[in-house]
Amino acid sequence: MAFERLVRFVPKGDTSKVLVGEPVDSSVDVGLAVYKGEEVQVKVYSGSSVLDAGSPTDETAVIGQILSPVTANEAGTIRCIGLNQYKRHAEEAKMSIPDIPTLFLKPPTCLAGPYPEPTIIPKHTIASDSADYESELAIILGKEAKNVSEADALDYVLGYTACNDISSRASQFAQTQWCYSKGFDGACPIGPVLVSKDVIKDVGKLRLRGLKNGKAVQDSPLTDLIFSVEQIVSFVSQGTTLPKGTVIITGTPAGVGFAHKPQELLHDGDEFIVEIQPHIGSLVNKLQNEK
C-alpha cells in the first residue's frame, strides 16, 4: 500500500520493539513534537522496515524514540554530493560551479538518528574546534539501481528525509579527500520521517533551514540545487550497483559554520535542527563531546 510519511520508532512503554508506521496527524512536525515531549500517535504498519512497510494495521502506538528511517545495514555505504552542490555555497567556499557532481562516501557507521540519540564530536577533533554542520536533503532508494537514466531515476526513489552531514573542517582542509573528515561514527544523522516521492513530486518546492540553538544559519529553497535528484541518482548509479535502501545526501546550501563571521561551529551541548518544509519537518540533534 502507498504511504505518505513513514516513521521508524521505539514505542513509548516498550523498548523491546521497533515499529514502522504513519503519523495519525498528517500535518505534525514529528521531530519537533517529540523533542518538545508531545505525544505523537502513529498508525502501525505490518512491516518491520520502511523498505517493506507492509500495510496499516488496527494498532496505534505513541512514539517513545524516533530512529533513523533505515538501519545502517539497509543504508550501506552512504553516497554524498560534495559541498559545491548549491550555487551560493559554491560561491562562499570559493569553488567553481562543477560540470558533474562531486562524490564522496560515508561508511554505514556514520548513520545515526534524531534526538535523543546524541550527535558525537570525536574527541581527537575537539582541540581543533572545527566541528561543523551541513543541512541537507537525503534521498532513499526503494529498489536496486545500476546504470539508471535520468528519465527513469525517480522510479528508483522511495522517498526523502533530512540529513546533517557533520564534518571536521580541520581534518577536511588538511587533505584533498573528504571521506575521513566526514566519516566519523554518527556523522550522518537522518530523519525524522521518510516522505514518499509521490507526496514530494518536486523537491524545488521545499525549503531547507539549519537552526543552531534557535538561530537560522542556513536558509535556502531547493531550487538552488545545481544538479537535480534525477541527475544525482543517475550519476551515482553509473557502473555501480546501489542496493535498495541506499542513502544519497544531496549537498548543503550557503551558511555552513566555518563561513560565518564570526564562525558558527558546533560545541558540546549545542542544539542543531535541519528543517525541511513542508512534509519532512525537523531533524533535531544535540551535540556531545566524545568521552
mmCIF file of C-alpha atoms in Angstrom:
data_model
loop_
_atom_site.group_PDB
_atom_site.id
_atom_site.type_symbol
_atom_site.label_atom_id
_atom_site.label_comp_id
_atom_site.label_asym_id
_atom_site.label_seq_id
_atom_site.Cartn_x
_atom_site.Cartn_y
_atom_site.Cartn_z
ATOM 1 C CA MET A 1 0.000 0.000 0.000
ATOM 2 C CA ALA A 2 1.214 3.511 -0.783
ATOM 3 C CA PHE A 3 2.322 5.655 2.146
ATOM 4 C CA GLU A 4 2.721 9.398 2.651
ATOM 5 C CA ARG A 5 5.100 9.656 5.638
ATOM 6 C CA LEU A 6 6.706 6.769 7.494
ATOM 7 C CA VAL A 7 8.498 6.865 10.815
ATOM 8 C CA ARG A 8 10.619 4.099 12.355
ATOM 9 C CA PHE A 9 10.438 4.269 16.117
ATOM 10 C CA VAL A 10 10.556 2.651 19.520
ATOM 11 C CA PRO A 11 7.065 2.838 21.051
ATOM 12 C CA LYS A 12 6.515 4.503 24.389
ATOM 13 C CA GLY A 13 6.390 1.972 27.196
ATOM 14 C CA ASP A 14 8.019 -0.914 25.304
ATOM 15 C CA THR A 15 11.704 -0.502 24.466
ATOM 16 C CA SER A 16 11.893 -4.089 23.204
ATOM 17 C CA LYS A 17 10.092 -3.207 19.957
ATOM 18 C CA VAL A 18 10.940 -1.284 16.805
ATOM 19 C CA LEU A 19 7.880 -0.339 14.765
ATOM 20 C CA VAL A 20 7.148 1.341 11.445
ATOM 21 C CA GLY A 21 4.076 3.422 10.804
ATOM 22 C CA GLU A 22 2.441 6.607 9.642
ATOM 23 C CA PRO A 23 1.702 9.580 11.928
ATOM 24 C CA VAL A 24 -2.046 9.832 12.590
ATOM 25 C CA ASP A 25 -1.846 13.631 12.226
ATOM 26 C CA SER A 26 -0.505 14.165 8.716
ATOM 27 C CA SER A 27 0.460 17.771 9.474
ATOM 28 C CA VAL A 28 2.512 17.270 12.664
ATOM 29 C CA ASP A 29 6.250 18.030 12.633
ATOM 30 C CA VAL A 30 7.182 14.687 14.162
ATOM 31 C CA GLY A 31 10.770 15.556 15.093
ATOM 32 C CA LEU A 32 9.893 18.836 16.777
ATOM 33 C CA ALA A 33 6.847 17.427 18.572
ATOM 34 C CA VAL A 34 8.791 14.508 20.072
ATOM 35 C CA TYR A 35 11.643 16.828 21.051
ATOM 36 C CA LYS A 36 9.162 19.003 22.942
ATOM 37 C CA GLY A 37 7.793 15.965 24.780
ATOM 38 C CA GLU A 38 4.458 15.914 22.963
ATOM 39 C CA GLU A 39 2.710 12.620 22.256
ATOM 40 C CA VAL A 40 2.736 11.617 18.588
ATOM 41 C CA GLN A 41 0.293 8.857 17.664
ATOM 42 C CA VAL A 42 1.327 6.512 14.860
ATOM 43 C CA LYS A 43 -0.758 4.094 12.816
ATOM 44 C CA VAL A 44 1.390 0.962 12.926
ATOM 45 C CA TYR A 45 2.150 -0.891 9.692
ATOM 46 C CA SER A 46 2.601 -4.649 9.375
ATOM 47 C CA GLY A 47 6.186 -4.477 8.086
ATOM 48 C CA SER A 48 9.370 -4.051 10.093
ATOM 49 C CA SER A 49 11.216 -1.746 7.657
ATOM 50 C CA VAL A 50 10.337 1.363 5.661
ATOM 51 C CA LEU A 51 11.689 -0.532 2.647
ATOM 52 C CA ASP A 52 8.944 -3.139 3.057
ATOM 53 C CA ALA A 53 6.420 -1.379 5.248
ATOM 54 C CA GLY A 54 3.505 -3.687 4.543
ATOM 55 C CA SER A 55 0.053 -2.296 5.190
ATOM 56 C CA PRO A 56 -1.699 -0.416 8.025
ATOM 57 C CA THR A 57 -2.899 -2.495 10.967
ATOM 58 C CA ASP A 58 -5.535 -1.736 13.597
ATOM 59 C CA GLU A 59 -2.776 -0.883 16.090
ATOM 60 C CA THR A 60 -1.719 2.619 17.101
ATOM 61 C CA ALA A 61 1.294 3.488 19.240
ATOM 62 C CA VAL A 62 2.902 6.590 20.734
ATOM 63 C CA ILE A 63 6.482 7.384 19.719
ATOM 64 C CA GLY A 64 8.970 6.883 22.544
ATOM 65 C CA GLN A 65 12.093 7.430 20.430
ATOM 66 C CA ILE A 66 12.463 8.254 16.744
ATOM 67 C CA LEU A 67 15.039 6.177 14.875
ATOM 68 C CA SER A 68 16.726 6.826 11.536
ATOM 69 C CA PRO A 69 14.289 5.761 8.779
ATOM 70 C CA VAL A 70 16.652 2.995 7.601
ATOM 71 C CA THR A 71 19.197 0.934 9.513
ATOM 72 C CA ALA A 72 22.937 1.085 8.878
ATOM 73 C CA ASN A 73 22.759 -2.360 7.258
ATOM 74 C CA GLU A 74 20.000 -1.192 4.911
ATOM 75 C CA ALA A 75 21.757 2.049 4.009
ATOM 76 C CA GLY A 76 25.178 0.527 3.395
ATOM 77 C CA THR A 77 27.751 2.964 2.036
ATOM 78 C CA ILE A 78 26.232 6.450 2.009
ATOM 79 C CA ARG A 79 26.688 8.435 -1.207
ATOM 80 C CA CYS A 80 27.298 12.147 -0.736
ATOM 81 C CA ILE A 81 27.299 15.034 -3.191
ATOM 82 C CA GLY A 82 30.069 17.492 -2.380
ATOM 83 C CA LEU A 83 29.914 20.881 -0.712
ATOM 84 C CA ASN A 84 29.522 22.711 -4.021
ATOM 85 C CA GLN A 85 26.071 21.230 -4.589
ATOM 86 C CA TYR A 86 24.354 24.628 -4.147
ATOM 87 C CA LYS A 87 25.227 27.702 -6.186
ATOM 88 C CA ARG A 88 25.585 30.097 -3.236
ATOM 89 C CA HIS A 89 27.510 27.517 -1.203
ATOM 90 C CA ALA A 90 29.973 27.110 -4.061
ATOM 91 C CA GLU A 91 30.470 30.858 -4.008
ATOM 92 C CA GLU A 92 31.077 31.080 -0.242
ATOM 93 C CA ALA A 93 33.540 28.160 -0.437
ATOM 94 C CA LYS A 94 35.279 29.921 -3.365
ATOM 95 C CA MET A 95 34.812 26.865 -5.582
ATOM 96 C CA SER A 96 33.801 26.867 -9.214
ATOM 97 C CA ILE A 97 30.418 25.504 -10.272
ATOM 98 C CA PRO A 98 31.081 21.870 -11.250
ATOM 99 C CA ASP A 99 30.155 20.300 -14.583
ATOM 100 C CA ILE A 100 29.464 16.945 -12.912
ATOM 101 C CA PRO A 101 28.561 16.110 -9.294
ATOM 102 C CA THR A 102 31.414 15.772 -6.808
ATOM 103 C CA LEU A 103 31.023 12.460 -4.981
ATOM 104 C CA PHE A 104 32.421 11.222 -1.670
ATOM 105 C CA LEU A 105 31.402 8.354 0.610
ATOM 106 C CA LYS A 106 30.449 7.877 4.241
ATOM 107 C CA PRO A 107 30.593 4.406 5.840
ATOM 108 C CA PRO A 108 27.459 2.783 7.348
ATOM 109 C CA THR A 109 28.817 3.527 10.843
ATOM 110 C CA CYS A 110 28.074 7.211 10.160
ATOM 111 C CA LEU A 111 24.330 6.609 10.124
ATOM 112 C CA ALA A 112 22.511 7.928 13.189
ATOM 113 C CA GLY A 113 19.065 9.042 14.264
ATOM 114 C CA PRO A 114 17.426 12.147 15.686
ATOM 115 C CA TYR A 115 17.420 13.314 19.309
ATOM 116 C CA PRO A 116 17.698 11.797 21.914
ATOM 117 C CA GLU A 117 20.467 9.841 20.191
ATOM 118 C CA PRO A 118 23.471 12.129 20.774
ATOM 119 C CA THR A 119 25.475 13.542 17.885
ATOM 120 C CA ILE A 120 29.100 12.964 18.869
ATOM 121 C CA ILE A 121 32.041 15.324 18.343
ATOM 122 C CA PRO A 122 35.030 12.916 18.169
ATOM 123 C CA LYS A 123 37.489 13.534 20.996
ATOM 124 C CA HIS A 124 40.501 13.736 18.646
ATOM 125 C CA THR A 125 38.868 16.699 16.829
ATOM 126 C CA ILE A 126 37.817 18.720 19.895
ATOM 127 C CA ALA A 127 41.127 20.588 20.262
ATOM 128 C CA SER A 128 40.874 21.949 16.706
ATOM 129 C CA ASP A 129 37.397 23.434 17.428
ATOM 130 C CA SER A 130 36.251 22.610 13.897
ATOM 131 C CA ALA A 131 33.010 20.606 14.157
ATOM 132 C CA ASP A 132 30.547 21.890 11.569
ATOM 133 C CA TYR A 133 27.020 21.253 10.312
ATOM 134 C CA GLU A 134 25.650 20.798 6.795
ATOM 135 C CA SER A 135 21.866 20.755 6.402
ATOM 136 C CA GLU A 136 20.843 18.507 3.512
ATOM 137 C CA LEU A 137 18.028 16.710 1.747
ATOM 138 C CA ALA A 138 18.538 12.936 1.648
ATOM 139 C CA ILE A 139 17.231 10.513 -0.978
ATOM 140 C CA ILE A 140 16.442 6.894 -0.045
ATOM 141 C CA LEU A 141 16.219 4.332 -2.840
ATOM 142 C CA GLY A 142 13.370 1.831 -2.905
ATOM 143 C CA LYS A 143 14.954 -0.713 -5.232
ATOM 144 C CA GLU A 144 18.356 -1.739 -6.518
ATOM 145 C CA ALA A 145 19.738 0.651 -9.125
ATOM 146 C CA LYS A 146 22.544 0.456 -11.679
ATOM 147 C CA ASN A 147 23.203 2.420 -14.878
ATOM 148 C CA VAL A 148 19.939 4.326 -14.389
ATOM 149 C CA SER A 149 18.976 7.018 -16.888
ATOM 150 C CA GLU A 150 17.858 10.443 -15.736
ATOM 151 C CA ALA A 151 14.459 9.762 -17.319
ATOM 152 C CA ASP A 152 13.980 6.657 -15.150
ATOM 153 C CA ALA A 153 15.733 7.847 -11.972
ATOM 154 C CA LEU A 154 12.629 8.663 -9.944
ATOM 155 C CA ASP A 155 11.363 5.109 -10.446
ATOM 156 C CA TYR A 156 14.122 4.038 -8.036
ATOM 157 C CA VAL A 157 13.452 6.681 -5.368
ATOM 158 C CA LEU A 158 11.369 5.597 -2.380
ATOM 159 C CA GLY A 159 11.305 8.971 -0.673
ATOM 160 C CA TYR A 160 13.110 11.808 1.071
ATOM 161 C CA THR A 161 14.247 12.760 4.553
ATOM 162 C CA ALA A 162 16.541 15.304 6.248
ATOM 163 C CA CYS A 163 20.244 14.875 6.976
ATOM 164 C CA ASN A 164 23.047 16.637 8.835
ATOM 165 C CA ASP A 165 26.447 15.985 7.238
ATOM 166 C CA ILE A 166 28.587 16.542 10.337
ATOM 167 C CA SER A 167 32.151 17.490 9.382
ATOM 168 C CA SER A 168 35.537 18.223 10.950
ATOM 169 C CA ARG A 169 36.837 21.202 8.990
ATOM 170 C CA ALA A 170 40.398 20.918 10.309
ATOM 171 C CA SER A 171 40.601 17.355 9.025
ATOM 172 C CA GLN A 172 38.827 18.266 5.784
ATOM 173 C CA PHE A 173 41.113 21.163 4.888
ATOM 174 C CA ALA A 174 44.241 19.172 5.775
ATOM 175 C CA GLN A 175 43.507 16.715 2.949
ATOM 176 C CA THR A 176 42.204 16.606 -0.604
ATOM 177 C CA GLN A 177 39.862 13.697 0.208
ATOM 178 C CA TRP A 178 36.795 14.322 2.383
ATOM 179 C CA CYS A 179 35.856 10.796 3.491
ATOM 180 C CA TYR A 180 37.974 10.884 6.665
ATOM 181 C CA SER A 181 36.739 14.280 7.879
ATOM 182 C CA LYS A 182 33.097 13.384 7.293
ATOM 183 C CA GLY A 183 33.250 9.663 8.050
ATOM 184 C CA PHE A 184 33.311 9.543 11.864
ATOM 185 C CA ASP A 185 30.850 7.417 13.827
ATOM 186 C CA GLY A 186 27.395 9.007 13.931
ATOM 187 C CA ALA A 187 28.351 11.793 11.494
ATOM 188 C CA CYS A 188 25.250 11.279 9.328
ATOM 189 C CA PRO A 189 22.069 11.628 11.395
ATOM 190 C CA ILE A 190 18.930 11.369 9.248
ATOM 191 C CA GLY A 191 15.176 11.649 9.885
ATOM 192 C CA PRO A 192 12.696 12.197 11.364
ATOM 193 C CA VAL A 193 10.368 10.754 8.703
ATOM 194 C CA LEU A 194 10.595 9.266 5.234
ATOM 195 C CA VAL A 195 8.278 11.149 2.889
ATOM 196 C CA SER A 196 7.095 9.407 -0.258
ATOM 197 C CA LYS A 197 8.218 10.734 -3.625
ATOM 198 C CA ASP A 198 4.501 10.722 -4.521
ATOM 199 C CA VAL A 199 3.981 13.421 -1.879
ATOM 200 C CA ILE A 200 7.082 15.423 -2.822
ATOM 201 C CA LYS A 201 6.745 15.470 -6.582
ATOM 202 C CA ASP A 202 9.044 18.481 -6.976
ATOM 203 C CA VAL A 203 11.857 18.961 -4.440
ATOM 204 C CA GLY A 204 12.263 22.504 -5.755
ATOM 205 C CA LYS A 205 9.141 23.409 -3.765
ATOM 206 C CA LEU A 206 10.854 22.507 -0.489
ATOM 207 C CA ARG A 207 12.657 24.989 1.739
ATOM 208 C CA LEU A 208 15.620 23.941 3.862
ATOM 209 C CA ARG A 209 16.776 25.697 7.019
ATOM 210 C CA GLY A 210 19.543 24.988 9.524
ATOM 211 C CA LEU A 211 18.990 26.337 13.035
ATOM 212 C CA LYS A 212 21.786 26.422 15.601
ATOM 213 C CA ASN A 213 20.468 26.966 19.135
ATOM 214 C CA GLY A 214 17.346 28.509 17.600
ATOM 215 C CA LYS A 215 19.207 30.870 15.223
ATOM 216 C CA ALA A 216 18.701 30.349 11.476
ATOM 217 C CA VAL A 217 22.185 29.917 9.993
ATOM 218 C CA GLN A 218 21.131 28.285 6.693
ATOM 219 C CA ASP A 219 18.018 29.101 4.681
ATOM 220 C CA SER A 220 17.530 28.136 1.050
ATOM 221 C CA PRO A 221 14.928 26.887 -1.393
ATOM 222 C CA LEU A 222 15.908 23.660 -3.106
ATOM 223 C CA THR A 223 15.589 25.453 -6.424
ATOM 224 C CA ASP A 224 19.220 26.486 -5.727
ATOM 225 C CA LEU A 225 20.428 22.920 -6.348
ATOM 226 C CA ILE A 226 22.956 22.680 -9.169
ATOM 227 C CA PHE A 227 22.050 19.075 -10.000
ATOM 228 C CA SER A 228 18.524 17.649 -9.837
ATOM 229 C CA VAL A 229 17.513 14.487 -7.993
ATOM 230 C CA GLU A 230 17.276 12.744 -11.360
ATOM 231 C CA GLN A 231 20.812 13.796 -12.327
ATOM 232 C CA ILE A 232 22.240 12.760 -8.964
ATOM 233 C CA VAL A 233 20.631 9.300 -8.871
ATOM 234 C CA SER A 234 21.631 8.630 -12.459
ATOM 235 C CA PHE A 235 25.216 9.796 -11.938
ATOM 236 C CA VAL A 236 25.972 7.771 -8.790
ATOM 237 C CA SER A 237 24.451 4.612 -10.318
ATOM 238 C CA GLN A 238 26.688 4.522 -13.381
ATOM 239 C CA GLY A 239 28.806 1.372 -13.234
ATOM 240 C CA THR A 240 27.859 0.927 -9.572
ATOM 241 C CA THR A 241 25.126 -1.199 -8.005
ATOM 242 C CA LEU A 242 23.189 0.838 -5.440
ATOM 243 C CA PRO A 243 21.299 -1.568 -3.153
ATOM 244 C CA LYS A 244 17.730 -0.992 -2.069
ATOM 245 C CA GLY A 245 17.895 1.317 0.957
ATOM 246 C CA THR A 246 20.899 3.329 -0.280
ATOM 247 C CA VAL A 247 21.014 6.840 1.184
ATOM 248 C CA ILE A 248 22.192 9.683 -1.067
ATOM 249 C CA ILE A 249 22.716 13.094 0.526
ATOM 250 C CA THR A 250 22.415 15.952 -1.915
ATOM 251 C CA GLY A 251 24.638 18.772 -0.656
ATOM 252 C CA THR A 252 24.268 21.792 1.586
ATOM 253 C CA PRO A 253 23.330 25.434 0.936
ATOM 254 C CA ALA A 254 25.270 28.530 1.942
ATOM 255 C CA GLY A 255 25.669 29.303 5.628
ATOM 256 C CA VAL A 256 27.877 26.488 6.954
ATOM 257 C CA GLY A 257 29.573 27.290 10.236
ATOM 258 C CA PHE A 258 33.138 27.937 9.099
ATOM 259 C CA ALA A 259 31.941 30.528 6.541
ATOM 260 C CA HIS A 260 30.140 32.735 9.083
ATOM 261 C CA LYS A 261 31.910 35.737 10.566
ATOM 262 C CA PRO A 262 32.270 35.075 13.444
ATOM 263 C CA GLN A 263 32.199 31.328 12.849
ATOM 264 C CA GLU A 264 29.196 29.280 13.973
ATOM 265 C CA LEU A 265 30.901 25.978 14.818
ATOM 266 C CA LEU A 266 29.405 23.164 16.898
ATOM 267 C CA HIS A 267 30.234 22.523 20.548
ATOM 268 C CA ASP A 268 29.204 20.237 23.377
ATOM 269 C CA GLY A 269 25.594 20.978 24.376
ATOM 270 C CA ASP A 270 24.609 22.757 21.154
ATOM 271 C CA GLU A 271 21.283 22.007 19.502
ATOM 272 C CA PHE A 272 21.111 21.852 15.726
ATOM 273 C CA ILE A 273 17.919 21.428 13.697
ATOM 274 C CA VAL A 274 17.727 20.625 9.998
ATOM 275 C CA GLU A 275 14.237 21.741 8.968
ATOM 276 C CA ILE A 276 12.764 20.879 5.561
ATOM 277 C CA GLN A 277 9.255 22.129 4.935
ATOM 278 C CA PRO A 278 6.695 21.113 4.004
ATOM 279 C CA HIS A 279 6.217 17.417 4.884
ATOM 280 C CA ILE A 280 9.633 16.348 6.240
ATOM 281 C CA GLY A 281 9.857 18.568 9.313
ATOM 282 C CA SER A 282 12.690 18.872 11.833
ATOM 283 C CA LEU A 283 15.715 16.655 12.376
ATOM 284 C CA VAL A 284 16.834 17.634 15.893
ATOM 285 C CA ASN A 285 20.360 16.823 17.068
ATOM 286 C CA LYS A 286 22.110 17.535 20.375
ATOM 287 C CA LEU A 287 25.887 17.717 20.184
ATOM 288 C CA GLN A 288 28.021 15.886 22.744
ATOM 289 C CA ASN A 289 31.773 15.621 23.149
ATOM 290 C CA GLU A 290 33.099 12.064 22.989
ATOM 291 C CA LYS A 291 34.322 10.968 26.401
#
